[in-house]
């Protein structure tokens, strides 16, 4: 074997070294997932502080409007919501109906603020129920066992009822909307053969509320209907003798487009408040609690309401 062949044989016996190709990568750290999580956290915090800032800048009326929307969503769309029946779209359209809805909500907010914050109404504020319903702004003055709006079996307003009605008149007289007044009684009835029943009593109480409202800013042409319901529409049907069934309901009705158009250019709210007849009625109401014109029927002497056996 010559030297050349000998060197070749030795080279074949030695193993060849393999070259390993180094791959350059980013495996030396934990990656960038934490950046995504941190960005999400910062975005959420910015959104939170933005909402808190917007809420702090909103005025009371806006907050009341938002609260009323969530209490009775059916008022704002055509779906059923709360105690409201199916109705038409009102406030989502930029029409006169939307302006009417806004005016009713503002009036409700002003009344709620007045009765909640004025110390004068602390004893009776839980007897005033204010809500935006399908037919409009509904205000109800409920009786309680120890606090009533009228004397027993009488249509004479108590001082507390007059104070509540005066505040209601101050707010609603600035609206052109028609007003409906209803009187309600419980199921206590007058003895058989009596000429005076719950029908007369509820109608007289509604009429007494009408006279007081008219004597305190509300225009007579605003009031379209005065109804005595007796005990036919109980607020607590499970307990027909509950004091809360005795109440006065005042509904500031919604206005359709035609009615709103007809009222454009009408006399400003409160016009006629200095009329001599109104001043006379106000003085009589303050001194006597009633006026002679349209006075309620006289109760039979010695007659008291009784409960069904």
Coordinates of C-alpha atoms in Angstrom, one line a residue:
X1 CA 0.0 0.0 0.0
X2 CA 1.5 3.2 -1.1
X3 CA 1.6 6.3 1.2
X4 CA -1.3 7.9 -0.6
X5 CA -3.6 4.9 -0.2
X6 CA -2.5 4.7 3.5
X7 CA -3.6 8.3 4.2
X8 CA -6.9 7.8 2.5
X9 CA -7.6 4.7 4.6
X10 CA -6.9 6.6 7.8
X11 CA -9.2 9.4 6.8
X12 CA -12.0 7.0 6.2
X13 CA -11.6 5.5 9.7
X14 CA -11.9 8.9 11.5
X15 CA -15.6 10.2 12.0
X16 CA -16.5 13.4 10.3
X17 CA -17.6 16.3 12.5
X18 CA -21.1 17.6 11.8
X19 CA -21.6 21.3 11.6
X20 CA -24.7 22.4 13.6
X21 CA -26.4 25.5 12.2
X22 CA -27.3 27.9 14.9
X23 CA -30.8 29.3 14.7
X24 CA -31.1 32.8 16.0
X25 CA -34.4 33.5 17.8
X26 CA -36.1 35.3 20.7
X27 CA -36.3 32.5 23.1
X28 CA -34.1 34.3 25.6
X29 CA -37.1 36.2 27.2
X30 CA -40.8 35.7 28.1
X31 CA -42.4 37.2 25.0
X32 CA -44.7 40.3 24.6
X33 CA -48.1 38.9 25.9
X34 CA -47.8 41.1 29.0
X35 CA -47.9 44.2 26.8
X36 CA -51.4 43.2 25.4
X37 CA -52.7 42.6 28.9
X38 CA -51.3 46.0 30.1
X39 CA -52.8 47.8 27.1
X40 CA -56.3 46.3 27.9
X41 CA -56.0 47.3 31.5
X42 CA -55.1 50.9 30.6
X43 CA -58.0 51.1 28.1
X44 CA -60.5 49.9 30.7
X45 CA -59.2 52.4 33.3
X46 CA -59.5 55.3 30.8
X47 CA -63.1 54.2 30.0
X48 CA -64.0 54.0 33.7
X49 CA -62.7 57.5 34.5
X50 CA -64.4 58.9 31.4
X51 CA -67.7 57.5 32.5
X52 CA -67.2 58.9 36.0
X53 CA -66.4 62.3 34.6
X54 CA -69.5 62.3 32.4
X55 CA -71.7 61.4 35.3
X56 CA -70.2 64.1 37.5
X57 CA -70.8 66.7 34.7
X58 CA -74.5 65.7 34.1
X59 CA -77.1 67.9 35.6
X60 CA -80.0 66.8 37.8
X61 CA -82.6 66.9 35.0
X62 CA -80.5 64.6 32.8
X63 CA -80.0 62.2 35.6
X64 CA -83.7 62.2 36.4
X65 CA -84.5 61.6 32.7
X66 CA -82.1 58.6 32.6
X67 CA -83.5 57.2 35.8
X68 CA -87.1 57.6 34.4
X69 CA -86.1 55.8 31.3
X70 CA -84.9 52.7 33.2
X71 CA -87.9 52.8 35.5
X72 CA -90.4 52.8 32.6
X73 CA -88.6 51.9 29.3
X74 CA -92.0 51.3 27.6
X75 CA -92.5 55.1 27.5
X76 CA -89.6 55.5 25.1
X77 CA -90.3 52.7 22.6
X78 CA -93.1 50.5 21.3
X79 CA -92.4 47.5 23.5
X80 CA -94.1 46.9 26.8
X81 CA -92.3 48.2 29.9
X82 CA -93.1 48.1 33.6
X83 CA -96.8 48.8 34.2
X84 CA -97.2 50.5 30.9
X85 CA -99.2 49.1 28.0
X86 CA -98.0 48.8 24.5
X87 CA -97.8 52.3 23.0
X88 CA -96.3 54.4 20.2
X89 CA -92.8 55.8 19.9
X90 CA -92.6 59.1 21.7
X91 CA -89.2 60.5 22.6
X92 CA -87.0 58.9 20.0
X93 CA -88.4 61.0 17.2
X94 CA -87.3 64.7 16.9
X95 CA -90.9 65.9 16.8
X96 CA -93.3 67.9 18.9
X97 CA -94.2 64.6 20.7
X98 CA -90.6 64.3 21.8
X99 CA -90.7 67.9 23.2
X100 CA -93.9 67.0 25.0
X101 CA -92.3 64.0 26.5
X102 CA -89.3 66.0 27.7
X103 CA -91.6 68.6 29.3
X104 CA -93.5 66.0 31.2
X105 CA -90.2 64.3 32.4
X106 CA -88.9 67.7 33.5
X107 CA -92.1 68.5 35.4
X108 CA -92.0 65.1 37.1
X109 CA -88.3 65.7 38.1
X110 CA -89.1 69.1 39.6
X111 CA -92.0 67.7 41.6
X112 CA -89.9 64.8 42.9
X113 CA -87.1 67.2 43.9
X114 CA -89.5 69.5 45.7
X115 CA -91.3 66.8 47.7
X116 CA -88.0 65.0 48.6
X117 CA -85.9 67.9 49.6
X118 CA -88.4 70.4 51.2
X119 CA -88.6 69.6 54.9
X120 CA -92.2 70.8 54.9
X121 CA -93.2 67.7 53.0
X122 CA -91.2 65.2 55.1
X123 CA -94.4 63.8 56.9
X124 CA -96.3 63.3 53.7
X125 CA -93.8 62.8 50.9
X126 CA -94.4 59.1 50.8
X127 CA -98.0 59.8 50.1
X128 CA -97.3 61.4 46.7
X129 CA -96.8 59.1 43.8
X130 CA -95.4 60.5 40.6
X131 CA -94.8 58.5 37.5
X132 CA -94.6 58.9 33.7
X133 CA -97.3 56.6 32.3
X134 CA -98.5 55.9 28.8
X135 CA -101.2 58.6 29.1
X136 CA -98.9 61.2 30.5
X137 CA -97.6 62.5 33.8
X138 CA -99.6 60.9 36.6
X139 CA -99.6 62.3 40.1
X140 CA -101.5 60.6 42.9
X141 CA -102.1 61.8 46.5
X142 CA -102.7 58.8 48.7
X143 CA -104.2 58.6 52.2
X144 CA -102.6 56.9 55.1
X145 CA -104.2 55.9 58.3
X146 CA -102.9 58.8 60.3
X147 CA -102.5 61.3 57.4
X148 CA -105.4 62.0 55.1
X149 CA -106.2 64.4 52.3
X150 CA -109.8 64.9 53.3
X151 CA -111.8 64.6 56.5
X152 CA -113.7 61.4 57.0
X153 CA -116.6 61.1 54.6
X154 CA -116.0 64.7 53.5
X155 CA -114.7 66.6 50.5
X156 CA -112.9 69.3 52.5
X157 CA -109.2 69.4 51.8
X158 CA -106.8 69.2 54.7
X159 CA -104.0 71.7 55.1
X160 CA -101.4 69.1 54.0
X161 CA -103.4 68.2 50.9
X162 CA -103.7 71.9 50.0
X163 CA -99.9 72.3 50.3
X164 CA -99.3 69.4 48.0
X165 CA -101.8 70.6 45.4
X166 CA -100.3 74.1 45.5
X167 CA -96.9 72.7 44.5
X168 CA -98.5 70.6 41.8
X169 CA -100.4 73.6 40.4
X170 CA -97.2 75.7 40.3
X171 CA -95.5 73.1 38.1
X172 CA -98.3 72.0 35.8
X173 CA -99.7 75.4 35.1
X174 CA -96.6 76.1 33.0
X175 CA -97.7 73.3 30.6
X176 CA -100.3 73.6 27.8
X177 CA -101.3 69.9 28.3
X178 CA -104.9 69.0 29.3
X179 CA -105.5 67.8 32.8
X180 CA -107.7 65.0 34.1
X181 CA -108.7 64.7 37.7
X182 CA -110.1 61.7 39.4
X183 CA -111.4 61.0 42.9
X184 CA -111.2 57.5 44.5
X185 CA -112.6 56.0 47.7
X186 CA -112.1 52.7 49.6
X187 CA -114.9 50.2 49.9
X188 CA -116.4 51.6 53.1
X189 CA -120.0 52.4 52.2
X190 CA -122.8 54.6 53.4
X191 CA -125.8 52.9 55.0
X192 CA -128.5 51.6 52.7
X193 CA -131.0 54.3 51.7
X194 CA -128.5 57.1 52.1
X195 CA -128.7 59.8 49.4
X196 CA -125.0 60.3 49.6
X197 CA -122.7 57.4 48.3
X198 CA -119.1 56.9 47.4
X199 CA -119.9 58.1 43.9
X200 CA -120.9 61.5 45.2
X201 CA -118.0 61.5 47.6
X202 CA -115.3 60.7 45.1
X203 CA -116.7 63.2 42.6
X204 CA -116.9 65.9 45.2
X205 CA -113.3 65.3 46.2
X206 CA -112.1 65.4 42.6
X207 CA -114.1 68.7 42.1
X208 CA -112.5 70.1 45.3
X209 CA -109.1 69.4 43.9
X210 CA -110.1 71.1 40.6
X211 CA -111.3 74.2 42.4
X212 CA -108.0 74.5 44.4
X213 CA -105.9 74.0 41.3
X214 CA -107.8 76.7 39.4
X215 CA -107.4 79.0 42.3
X216 CA -103.6 78.5 42.2
X217 CA -102.4 79.2 38.7
X218 CA -104.0 76.4 36.6
X219 CA -106.1 77.7 33.8
X220 CA -109.7 76.5 33.8
X221 CA -109.5 75.5 30.1
X222 CA -106.6 73.1 30.9
X223 CA -108.9 70.9 33.0
X224 CA -110.9 68.7 30.6
X225 CA -112.4 66.0 32.8
X226 CA -113.3 65.6 36.5
X227 CA -114.4 62.0 37.4
X228 CA -115.6 60.2 40.5
X229 CA -114.5 56.6 40.4
X230 CA -115.9 55.5 43.9
X231 CA -114.2 52.2 44.6
X232 CA -114.1 50.9 41.1
X233 CA -110.4 51.4 40.5
X234 CA -108.7 50.3 43.8
X235 CA -105.0 50.8 44.1
X236 CA -104.8 47.9 46.5
X237 CA -107.4 45.4 45.3
X238 CA -106.2 42.8 47.7
X239 CA -107.3 45.1 50.5
X240 CA -110.3 47.2 49.4
X241 CA -110.4 48.9 52.8
X242 CA -106.8 50.1 52.8
X243 CA -106.4 53.9 53.3
X244 CA -104.2 54.1 50.1
X245 CA -107.3 53.4 48.0
X246 CA -108.6 56.8 49.0
X247 CA -106.7 59.1 46.7
X248 CA -106.8 62.0 44.2
X249 CA -105.3 61.3 40.8
X250 CA -104.1 64.1 38.5
X251 CA -103.0 63.2 35.0
X252 CA -101.3 65.7 32.8
X253 CA -102.2 64.2 29.5
X254 CA -99.9 63.9 26.5
X255 CA -100.7 66.1 23.6
X256 CA -101.0 64.9 20.0
X257 CA -99.4 66.8 17.2
X258 CA -102.6 68.6 16.2
X259 CA -103.3 69.7 19.7
X260 CA -99.7 71.0 20.2
X261 CA -99.9 72.9 16.9
X262 CA -103.2 74.5 17.9
X263 CA -101.7 75.7 21.2
X264 CA -98.7 77.4 19.6
X265 CA -99.1 81.1 20.3
X266 CA -101.6 80.6 23.2
X267 CA -101.4 82.9 26.2
X268 CA -98.4 82.4 28.5
X269 CA -98.6 80.1 31.5
X270 CA -100.2 81.8 34.5
X271 CA -102.3 84.2 32.4
X272 CA -105.4 85.3 34.3
X273 CA -103.8 84.5 37.7
X274 CA -104.7 88.1 38.8
X275 CA -108.3 87.8 37.7
X276 CA -110.6 89.1 40.5
X277 CA -112.7 85.9 40.6
X278 CA -109.5 83.8 41.1
X279 CA -108.3 86.0 43.9
X280 CA -111.7 85.7 45.6
X281 CA -111.7 81.9 45.3
X282 CA -108.1 81.8 46.7
X283 CA -109.1 83.9 49.7
X284 CA -112.2 81.7 50.3
X285 CA -110.1 78.5 50.1
X286 CA -107.5 79.9 52.5
X287 CA -110.2 81.0 55.0
X288 CA -112.9 78.4 54.6
X289 CA -111.3 75.5 52.8
X290 CA -113.9 75.6 50.0
X291 CA -115.7 77.9 47.7
X292 CA -119.5 78.4 47.3
X293 CA -119.6 78.0 43.5
X294 CA -119.8 74.3 42.7
X295 CA -119.7 73.3 46.4
X296 CA -120.0 69.6 47.2
X297 CA -123.3 68.1 48.1
X298 CA -124.1 68.3 51.8
X299 CA -123.7 65.1 53.8
X300 CA -126.7 63.7 55.6
X301 CA -126.4 64.7 59.3
X302 CA -125.2 62.0 61.6
X303 CA -124.4 59.5 58.7
X304 CA -121.2 57.6 58.9
X305 CA -119.6 55.2 56.5
X306 CA -119.5 51.6 57.6
X307 CA -117.7 48.5 56.5
X308 CA -119.4 45.7 54.7
X309 CA -120.4 42.8 57.0

